[in-house]
Each structure stands twice: as C-alpha cells, then as structure tokens.
XYZ file of C-alpha atoms in Angstrom:
503
model
C 0.000 0.000 0.000
C 1.920 3.044 -1.250
C 0.366 6.043 0.469
C 2.425 8.539 -1.500
C 0.802 7.625 -4.808
C -2.547 6.117 -3.828
C -5.611 8.272 -4.395
C -8.045 5.732 -2.969
C -7.223 3.341 -0.142
C -9.263 0.241 0.602
C -9.651 -1.576 3.893
C -10.826 -5.105 3.160
C -11.467 -7.965 5.543
C -8.583 -10.323 6.294
C -9.963 -13.771 7.129
C -8.006 -17.027 7.097
C -5.088 -15.060 5.620
C -7.123 -13.960 2.587
C -8.230 -10.420 1.728
C -11.868 -10.125 0.747
C -14.886 -7.862 0.605
C -17.762 -8.272 3.030
C -20.139 -11.085 2.103
C -23.047 -8.685 1.678
C -20.886 -6.225 -0.252
C -21.577 -3.355 2.148
C -19.017 -0.568 2.384
C -18.366 2.628 4.321
C -16.447 5.719 3.273
C -13.110 6.483 4.930
C -12.583 10.230 5.386
C -9.607 12.519 5.809
C -10.639 14.613 8.860
C -8.410 17.490 7.727
C -10.449 17.972 4.532
C -13.640 15.964 4.970
C -12.857 14.221 1.680
C -13.321 10.513 1.000
C -9.927 8.801 0.781
C -10.952 5.157 0.782
C -13.541 2.437 1.161
C -14.077 0.151 4.129
C -15.555 -3.330 3.771
C -18.314 -3.373 6.405
C -18.411 -6.805 8.011
C -21.680 -8.457 8.995
C -22.204 -10.905 11.846
C -21.644 -13.689 9.317
C -18.258 -12.217 8.344
C -17.308 -11.980 12.008
C -18.240 -15.622 12.525
C -16.062 -16.652 9.555
C -13.115 -14.775 11.044
C -13.558 -16.224 14.538
C -13.999 -19.740 13.190
C -10.813 -19.392 11.113
C -8.915 -18.068 14.139
C -10.249 -20.939 16.252
C -9.134 -23.514 13.656
C -5.691 -21.915 13.607
C -5.492 -22.062 17.397
C -6.629 -25.674 17.560
C -4.189 -26.560 14.770
C -1.388 -25.367 17.031
C 0.932 -23.897 14.387
C 1.310 -20.749 16.518
C 0.102 -21.930 19.913
C 2.521 -24.864 19.990
C 5.385 -23.201 18.163
C 8.517 -23.235 20.361
C 8.748 -19.977 22.253
C 12.142 -19.232 20.745
C 10.742 -19.490 17.223
C 7.642 -17.442 18.079
C 9.885 -14.716 19.478
C 11.948 -14.753 16.262
C 8.786 -14.159 14.209
C 7.790 -11.205 16.408
C 11.274 -9.727 16.202
C 11.274 -10.197 12.428
C 7.952 -8.370 12.308
C 9.345 -5.554 14.471
C 12.187 -5.144 11.970
C 9.737 -4.975 9.033
C 7.585 -2.495 10.945
C 10.586 -0.301 11.721
C 11.725 -0.325 8.080
C 8.255 0.851 6.996
C 7.731 3.584 9.609
C 7.693 6.488 7.169
C 4.653 5.040 5.400
C 2.902 4.443 8.708
C 3.525 8.049 9.811
C 1.937 9.455 6.686
C -0.947 6.995 6.572
C -1.993 7.538 10.184
C -1.803 11.312 9.775
C -3.916 11.073 6.638
C -6.505 8.852 8.286
C -6.936 10.318 11.768
C -5.664 13.877 11.396
C -2.914 13.884 13.996
C -0.019 16.172 13.091
C 2.842 14.316 11.441
C 5.130 15.397 14.290
C 2.906 13.482 16.723
C 2.576 10.342 14.628
C 6.357 10.242 14.160
C 6.941 10.548 17.892
C 4.360 7.917 18.803
C 4.588 5.261 16.107
C 8.392 5.211 16.069
C 8.296 3.582 19.522
C 5.870 0.793 18.650
C 8.326 -1.806 17.257
C 9.770 -1.796 20.776
C 6.460 -3.202 22.096
C 6.774 -6.350 19.985
C 10.412 -6.801 20.941
C 9.594 -6.350 24.628
C 6.871 -8.993 24.642
C 8.978 -11.357 22.530
C 11.672 -11.027 25.189
C 9.113 -11.514 27.962
C 7.915 -14.729 26.301
C 11.511 -15.998 26.427
C 12.156 -15.016 30.030
C 8.838 -15.211 31.916
C 9.078 -18.064 34.409
C 6.342 -20.200 35.886
C 6.010 -20.787 39.626
C 6.949 -23.719 41.804
C 4.511 -23.659 44.701
C 5.403 -25.099 48.126
C 2.448 -27.222 49.201
C 2.018 -29.601 52.126
C 3.080 -33.200 51.724
C 5.339 -35.122 49.330
C 4.253 -33.232 46.253
C 5.808 -31.017 43.614
C 3.376 -28.317 42.469
C 4.102 -25.964 39.587
C 2.164 -23.784 37.173
C 2.049 -23.525 33.405
C 0.707 -20.537 31.480
C -1.829 -21.595 28.845
C -2.932 -19.264 26.018
C -6.621 -18.399 26.097
C -7.579 -19.182 22.499
C -9.174 -16.592 20.231
C -9.042 -13.031 21.556
C -10.800 -9.971 20.138
C -8.985 -6.629 19.982
C -11.300 -3.663 19.388
C -9.457 -0.385 18.941
C -10.465 3.271 18.722
C -9.708 6.033 16.240
C -7.469 8.251 18.322
C -4.276 6.152 18.470
C -4.967 3.301 16.025
C -1.546 1.649 15.982
C -0.533 2.350 19.567
C -3.772 1.028 21.047
C -3.596 -2.050 18.830
C 0.062 -2.746 19.633
C -0.477 -2.519 23.403
C -2.540 -5.714 23.251
C -1.589 -7.347 19.949
C 2.030 -7.778 21.054
C 1.278 -9.692 24.295
C -1.635 -11.594 22.718
C 0.638 -12.998 20.010
C 3.620 -13.479 22.296
C 1.538 -15.751 24.543
C 0.350 -17.913 21.621
C -3.222 -16.740 21.075
C -5.101 -16.257 17.829
C -6.421 -12.724 17.284
C -9.388 -11.107 15.572
C -8.940 -7.333 15.216
C -11.799 -4.899 14.827
C -10.295 -1.460 14.169
C -12.314 1.735 14.341
C -14.313 2.119 11.143
C -12.978 5.677 10.987
C -9.275 4.774 11.057
C -8.644 1.273 9.668
C -5.823 1.992 7.233
C -2.734 1.543 9.389
C -4.181 -1.639 10.892
C -4.534 -3.127 7.404
C -0.937 -2.249 6.605
C 0.309 -3.690 9.899
C -1.444 -7.007 9.333
C 0.188 -7.319 5.918
C 3.567 -7.122 7.637
C 2.595 -9.704 10.264
C 1.717 -12.105 7.470
C 5.020 -11.341 5.743
C 6.956 -11.924 8.969
C 5.690 -15.491 9.185
C 2.663 -15.463 11.500
C 0.841 -18.660 10.435
C -2.354 -18.789 8.421
C -5.503 -17.761 10.267
C -3.767 -16.596 13.440
C -4.548 -12.907 12.792
C -7.794 -11.759 11.194
C -9.303 -8.308 10.602
C -13.032 -7.570 10.525
C -13.720 -3.964 9.647
C -17.114 -2.369 10.103
C -19.380 -0.562 12.511
C -19.278 -1.252 16.216
C -23.007 -1.831 16.522
C -22.831 -4.775 14.106
C -19.286 -6.118 13.655
C -18.146 -5.084 17.132
C -21.247 -6.433 18.864
C -21.031 -9.750 16.997
C -17.386 -10.103 17.979
C -17.914 -9.284 21.664
C -20.691 -11.849 22.066
C -19.229 -14.660 19.955
C -19.073 -17.864 22.038
C -15.571 -18.785 20.791
C -14.008 -15.506 21.939
C -12.093 -16.040 25.173
C -11.094 -12.434 25.814
C -12.192 -9.016 24.580
C -9.939 -5.969 24.708
C -11.752 -2.703 24.022
C -10.733 0.936 24.097
C -13.513 3.495 23.885
C -16.403 5.114 25.745
C -17.610 3.910 29.126
C -21.183 3.035 28.123
C -20.100 1.045 25.070
C -17.468 -0.633 27.220
C -20.109 -1.602 29.751
C -22.239 -3.257 27.052
C -19.190 -5.113 25.705
C -18.307 -6.315 29.189
C -21.854 -7.600 29.687
C -21.834 -9.394 26.321
C -18.471 -11.033 27.012
C -19.520 -12.068 30.503
C -22.345 -14.186 29.107
C -19.668 -16.455 27.607
C -17.383 -16.108 30.648
C -14.841 -14.379 28.421
C -12.222 -12.206 30.072
C -12.146 -8.476 29.362
C -9.680 -5.628 29.405
C -11.596 -2.365 29.023
C -9.800 0.980 28.744
C -12.649 3.464 28.912
C -13.332 7.124 29.589
C -11.329 9.573 31.600
C -11.360 13.055 33.082
C -7.714 13.434 33.886
C -6.487 15.883 36.508
C -3.302 17.942 36.126
C -2.422 19.175 39.638
C -0.110 22.207 39.689
C 1.342 23.201 43.060
C 2.705 26.705 43.605
C 6.253 25.529 44.322
C 6.586 24.516 40.670
C 8.072 26.823 38.023
C 5.156 28.492 36.261
C 6.623 28.244 32.756
C 7.149 24.513 33.176
C 3.630 24.267 34.573
C 2.170 26.045 31.528
C 4.122 23.886 29.094
C 3.228 20.663 30.869
C -0.455 21.535 31.134
C -0.624 22.461 27.447
C 0.907 19.152 26.445
C -1.469 17.233 28.721
C -4.537 19.067 27.420
C -3.948 19.406 23.688
C -1.767 16.533 22.479
C -3.797 14.472 20.030
C -6.307 17.359 19.841
C -7.429 16.266 23.302
C -8.789 13.048 21.810
C -7.276 10.753 24.379
C -8.700 9.197 27.527
C -5.730 10.463 29.565
C -6.188 14.042 28.331
C -5.464 16.704 30.949
C -9.110 17.753 30.919
C -9.049 19.393 34.363
C -6.106 21.591 35.249
C -6.092 22.167 38.998
C -3.967 25.180 39.956
C -3.074 26.270 43.488
C -4.881 29.523 44.281
C -1.715 31.547 44.871
C -0.615 31.101 41.226
C -4.053 30.819 39.628
C -4.287 34.328 38.119
C -0.742 34.278 36.757
C -1.283 30.812 35.328
C -4.479 31.841 33.524
C -2.721 34.771 31.917
C 0.194 32.715 30.609
C -1.876 29.679 29.716
C -4.183 31.820 27.583
C -1.227 32.980 25.514
C 0.166 29.448 25.263
C -3.083 27.914 24.038
C -3.837 30.758 21.649
C -0.380 30.398 20.096
C -0.766 26.708 19.170
C -0.590 26.345 15.380
C -3.709 24.665 13.999
C -3.678 23.453 10.414
C -2.803 20.796 7.878
C -1.586 17.761 9.858
C 0.755 16.768 7.027
C 2.687 20.025 7.562
C 5.590 19.476 9.964
C 4.939 22.922 11.511
C 1.349 22.090 12.510
C 0.856 21.543 16.241
C -2.875 20.738 16.402
C -4.912 18.818 13.859
C -8.665 18.311 13.460
C -10.993 16.199 15.539
C -12.046 12.959 13.908
C -15.406 13.929 12.389
C -17.942 16.698 11.936
C -20.260 14.827 14.282
C -17.585 14.934 16.967
C -16.971 18.635 16.372
C -20.674 19.466 16.621
C -20.961 17.478 19.851
C -18.030 19.395 21.357
C -19.389 22.786 20.272
C -22.740 21.900 21.844
C -20.984 21.054 25.123
C -19.219 24.414 25.038
C -22.527 26.204 24.499
C -24.063 24.423 27.473
C -21.000 25.228 29.600
C -21.358 28.943 28.830
C -25.072 28.817 29.603
C -24.204 27.237 32.954
C -21.902 30.169 33.783
C -18.469 28.963 32.677
C -16.202 31.400 30.845
C -14.047 30.893 27.761
C -10.472 32.018 28.354
C -9.469 31.396 24.742
C -10.749 29.428 21.762
C -14.235 27.987 21.689
C -14.873 27.974 17.958
C -13.714 26.976 14.491
C -10.352 28.498 13.482
C -10.476 31.151 10.770
C -9.391 29.953 7.360
C -10.053 26.298 8.154
C -13.646 25.896 7.030
C -12.987 22.516 5.413
C -12.112 19.625 7.658
C -13.119 19.227 11.286
C -10.930 21.735 13.106
C -11.503 23.342 16.487
C -9.535 26.008 18.309
C -7.641 24.897 21.416
C -10.091 25.950 24.109
C -9.541 26.869 27.758
C -12.472 27.268 30.157
C -12.475 28.736 33.657
C -15.058 29.580 36.328
C -16.756 26.232 35.674
C -18.324 24.443 38.627
C -16.496 21.155 39.320
C -19.834 19.292 39.238
C -21.006 20.823 35.958
C -21.153 18.798 32.756
C -17.955 20.361 31.424
C -16.264 19.689 34.774
C -17.299 16.044 34.945
C -17.969 14.561 31.512
C -15.390 13.544 28.933
C -15.176 16.057 26.060
C -12.699 14.182 23.852
C -11.516 17.260 22.056
C -9.077 20.181 22.470
C -10.883 21.539 25.528
C -9.647 21.843 29.104
C -11.048 23.391 32.289
C -8.835 25.328 34.718
C -9.909 25.157 38.375
C -8.318 26.640 41.502
C -7.597 24.695 44.695
C -6.564 25.871 48.141
C -4.237 23.222 49.519
C -3.122 19.627 49.111
C -6.265 18.143 50.612
C -8.460 20.311 48.394
C -6.542 19.275 45.265
C -6.950 15.587 46.100
C -10.665 16.051 46.810
C -11.353 17.801 43.484
C -9.192 15.400 41.493
C -10.919 12.305 42.901
C -14.426 13.755 42.638
C -15.270 12.108 39.326
C -16.685 8.812 38.043
C -13.435 8.224 36.168
C -10.046 7.084 37.412
C -7.689 6.621 34.488
C -4.793 9.079 34.769
C -3.572 12.148 36.625
C -0.362 14.094 36.991
C 1.243 15.940 39.893
C 3.570 18.881 39.335
C 5.681 19.839 42.340
C 9.275 20.226 43.476
C 8.439 18.625 46.838
C 9.390 14.932 46.605
C 7.526 13.970 49.771
C 4.386 15.722 48.537
C 4.609 13.958 45.172
C 4.616 10.533 46.819
C 1.995 11.541 49.375
C -0.480 12.854 46.811
C 0.139 10.007 44.364
C -0.787 7.562 47.102
C -4.158 9.258 47.621
C -5.234 9.731 44.000
C -7.881 7.265 42.759
C -6.303 6.774 39.354
C -4.677 3.777 37.705
C -1.789 5.880 36.391
C -0.127 8.880 38.036
C 2.746 10.838 36.540
C 4.930 13.298 38.458
C 6.183 16.364 36.582
C 5.099 14.812 33.296
C 1.987 13.475 31.579
C 0.857 10.876 29.036
C 3.921 8.654 29.263
C 3.710 5.049 28.117
C 6.191 2.191 28.078
C 5.623 -1.465 27.125
C 6.887 -2.510 30.565
C 4.457 -0.302 32.520
C 0.830 -1.385 33.135
C -1.798 0.863 31.515
C -5.367 1.072 32.814
C -7.713 2.755 35.223
C -9.982 2.564 38.257
C -13.724 3.144 38.644
C -15.615 3.829 35.377
C -12.344 4.026 33.452
C -12.380 0.270 33.002
C -10.908 -3.022 34.151
C -7.721 -4.951 33.445
C -4.378 -3.686 32.243
C -2.640 -3.267 28.918
C 1.157 -3.557 28.590
C 3.512 -4.770 31.279
C 3.785 -8.222 32.812
C 0.176 -7.770 33.948
C -1.061 -7.679 30.345
C 1.173 -10.574 29.312
C -0.221 -12.774 32.073
C -3.824 -11.727 31.371
C -3.583 -13.279 27.879
C -3.115 -16.715 29.435
C -4.529 -18.823 32.239
C -2.530 -20.702 34.887
C -2.622 -24.484 34.958
C -1.543 -26.072 38.262
C 0.319 -29.395 37.973
C 0.724 -31.432 41.172
C 2.996 -34.501 41.225
C 3.066 -37.225 43.839
C 6.786 -37.787 44.488
C 6.484 -40.835 46.833
C 6.229 -43.501 44.154
C 3.289 -44.987 46.093
C -0.490 -44.992 45.709
C -2.562 -44.929 48.874
C -5.180 -47.660 49.079
C -7.936 -45.486 50.428
C -10.269 -48.424 50.905
C -7.827 -50.683 52.749
C -8.914 -51.440 56.295
C -5.426 -51.038 57.711
C -6.078 -48.497 60.438
C -3.657 -45.952 58.968
C -4.544 -42.273 58.955
C -5.016 -41.339 55.317
C -4.822 -37.920 53.692
C -7.886 -36.988 51.652
C -6.619 -33.798 49.957
C-alpha cells in the first residue's frame, strides 16, 4: 500500500489469511478529517463475516501452528515483524496522519516507539518463568501458562496503531489467535500492519481483521461464544455493554474506557514549566485521548498568573494541515464529533463557565473538522464540562486551596484513568500520588507510556491492564500441575487403620 501515490485506499477484511470484501458487499467511506474528503472504502463486516473470522482463528489455534510453536521461534517471528515495521515507519507516519488527522510530528513521535512493544513482549515470552509452589506433603506443584484461544482486539480512532500494539504484542507473544476490529474511521494503518505480520511469518488464520461498525461487527465479535477475551478501548457506556456481552460467555475483558484526567499544579513549581506541561497534557492528540489533561487544577496563589500565561500558550498553538511538519494541532475525527463538542461548550457557557481562549472553528479552516484549542475557567467542578469527557481540544482550569483540596477535586469524578502531579516537593509527590484514585499517576510529566508499565484505570475508566507483565499474564490462564513424588499410591479403601490424607 503506497500512500504517496494512492488516491483511494481500501480496507478489506482479512480472514483465514485472505483479503476479501464483506459477504453482503456493504461498504463505508473512509474520510480525511483534515479535509472531509473521501480517501478510501471500508468493507463493512456483517455478523456472518465476524463468525467466519472467529472460526478461522479458532481452527488456527486448535491446529497449534502458533500456539505450539517453540517460544524461541515465536519470538523470532515477532522480532522479524518488528524489523519490518521499523523499516516501513515512514509510510505508517503518513498513513496515520492522513486517516486520523494527527499532526505528522505526533505520529512520528508515537509510532516510532511501537516496534519496541513487539520486541519487549517477545523477550518476555523468552524469560517469563512459571512458579513452583510449596504445598504440604510429598508433592511437587508448579504452574504452566496456557494461552486463552481466540481473543478480540477492538481499537479506537485516536491512536490506532498504539492502542492495537499494546494488546496485539502480548496476545501474540503468549500464543493466542487474534481477531482485530479497528475503528471504522481509522482502519488503514491496521490493514498495513497485518500485511507485515503475514510477511513476517505469523501462520495462516492466526490474525484476522473484521472492519465495520461497532453496533454490528463489534457487537457480533464481543458476544461470539468462541471468543475467550475481549480488549476494548472506547467510551464507558459502550465498554459496559461489551463487558456484559463477554460475561455471558465467561470471556475475560480488558476495558480501557473514559477519563477526566487531573493535572495538579502546586505553587512551588516553576510556572513556565507548569504552563508547558499543562498544554501538552490538554492538547496533544487534539485532546482526543482518555488520559487528556481535561481538568487543570492550579493552586490559588498562582491561579491568576497561570491563567494569563496559559491563555497565551493555548492561543499560540498552530492549527492546520496535519501533514505540515509545523502544525501543532490537527482536526478532531469527524464533523459529528466537532458538533458534539461545540454543543458542550454552548451548554457550559449557559451554565456560567467562561471561555479564556478558543471555543470555535479556526479562521481559514472551514474545510475539515478543526476546532480552536479551548480553555475554560469559572466552571463548577460538578457541571457537565467539569465532569464529563469532552474528547476534544478543551480543558477546564480550576483553583484549589491546599493539598487536601486538590486531592478532593481530582478524585471527585466517576473516572479514574490518569492524573499528573507537578511539584518540586518529593515527599508531597509521593503523598499525593498515594491518595489519587487513578490507575496511572505521573509526576512532573503526563501521558507517558512504556511497554513494561501497566496501563489502565480505576472506577468507570475500566478493568484490566494493557502492557507490562500484567497484560502478558492476562492473555493466558494458569494451569496447576501437582505430582506425587512418593512412588506410592494410597489404598484409600484398605482397612489397615492408617490415617489417610484426603486432599
């Protein structure tokens, strides 16, 4: 797929290692959010297509070509894939920018790290040890990790390759078969990635792709009886329905859902660093990330000075063509998303909140789905804009009085995905981190990810973890093996008067 010369890009289904259209021939348009123009066609899978993909993945798993492949060989395939991925990065940068509108500077910074994820989990497959468990009596007890079977990976539009790689790497490293359902809005880099997996030597049927709408293809995948685990990134309500569907088949789930991240700025921290850090937290990815710094909590003593400098910082962000290396903020994913965000801003103003900067469509960018980076203040913490996920380049600045007040405001939300603390006081950093009800807390930074670090949240931000040893282990189940080492078999029914052990 040569993105430099292609005028129209197709995203077909990939089932049993064959590319095909949907059985019913249904398609969806793929748009460039920077222009609103159609750039490709998506094959929209039906429930029947999903069943074909899952059945093929199940046959591949039962056949054992990947599941039973020696770990050393499986790791070599993943490392070979990582090399192919790395050699093709330039095409991935351009294709993801074209498809989801993130500035090319962001896609370069993010995607360039992803081959490392596959190498990390290949290495973990080689080095992860099972347990020998001390139990009572003359027995040797140890565990084996057993791959689950067919797992479903359902990704969102905002970070297509990163979100996929966080779970695809450990799922494959542990020997599972995988059915991928990418966002219907951003399928193009997933299609390209799967081509490279096939080229690297992943056996037939082990990886399948079913494109299409969540309400049909996604729902059919989540409730399929042969799916043993569902990984989903997206909104909380959709995640809840997926969790319920999977639970009916006793399938495991990892759900990375909504967020209302808090950026806590204490007054001992340099204000310029605070402004720069808050801007990065709030506006990277056009705010379309669950760990977005959506609430910036500023200690009262520096609140006025922060507002003044933060206004200038946000207003100076360059919005424009994401393919231009100078662009710092791209569009949101769709016109529907933009209209939803603008409606939230209108309701916030009606409720008494004030716009510090932004709040509308940038001048000269009528085509595409652009929004100005927007900063709100004087919003009540319990208002819609203070509590609900916006998923756009919008952040709310709120004052706090002291440490206890900052913790109270930060935790006062249904979400618990990510927060950051900005302070020069080491003791305070540890103290506050220990009291925040979030699955991830950064100190003097934000939005940092590593394949070795577990990623996930508390409360309505989901369940389970991506990346890290935690994710690796959650793509397998433990089998306990207990061996009688005496060389004898007790005759339970002998009337010999000996005290016998039942269990």
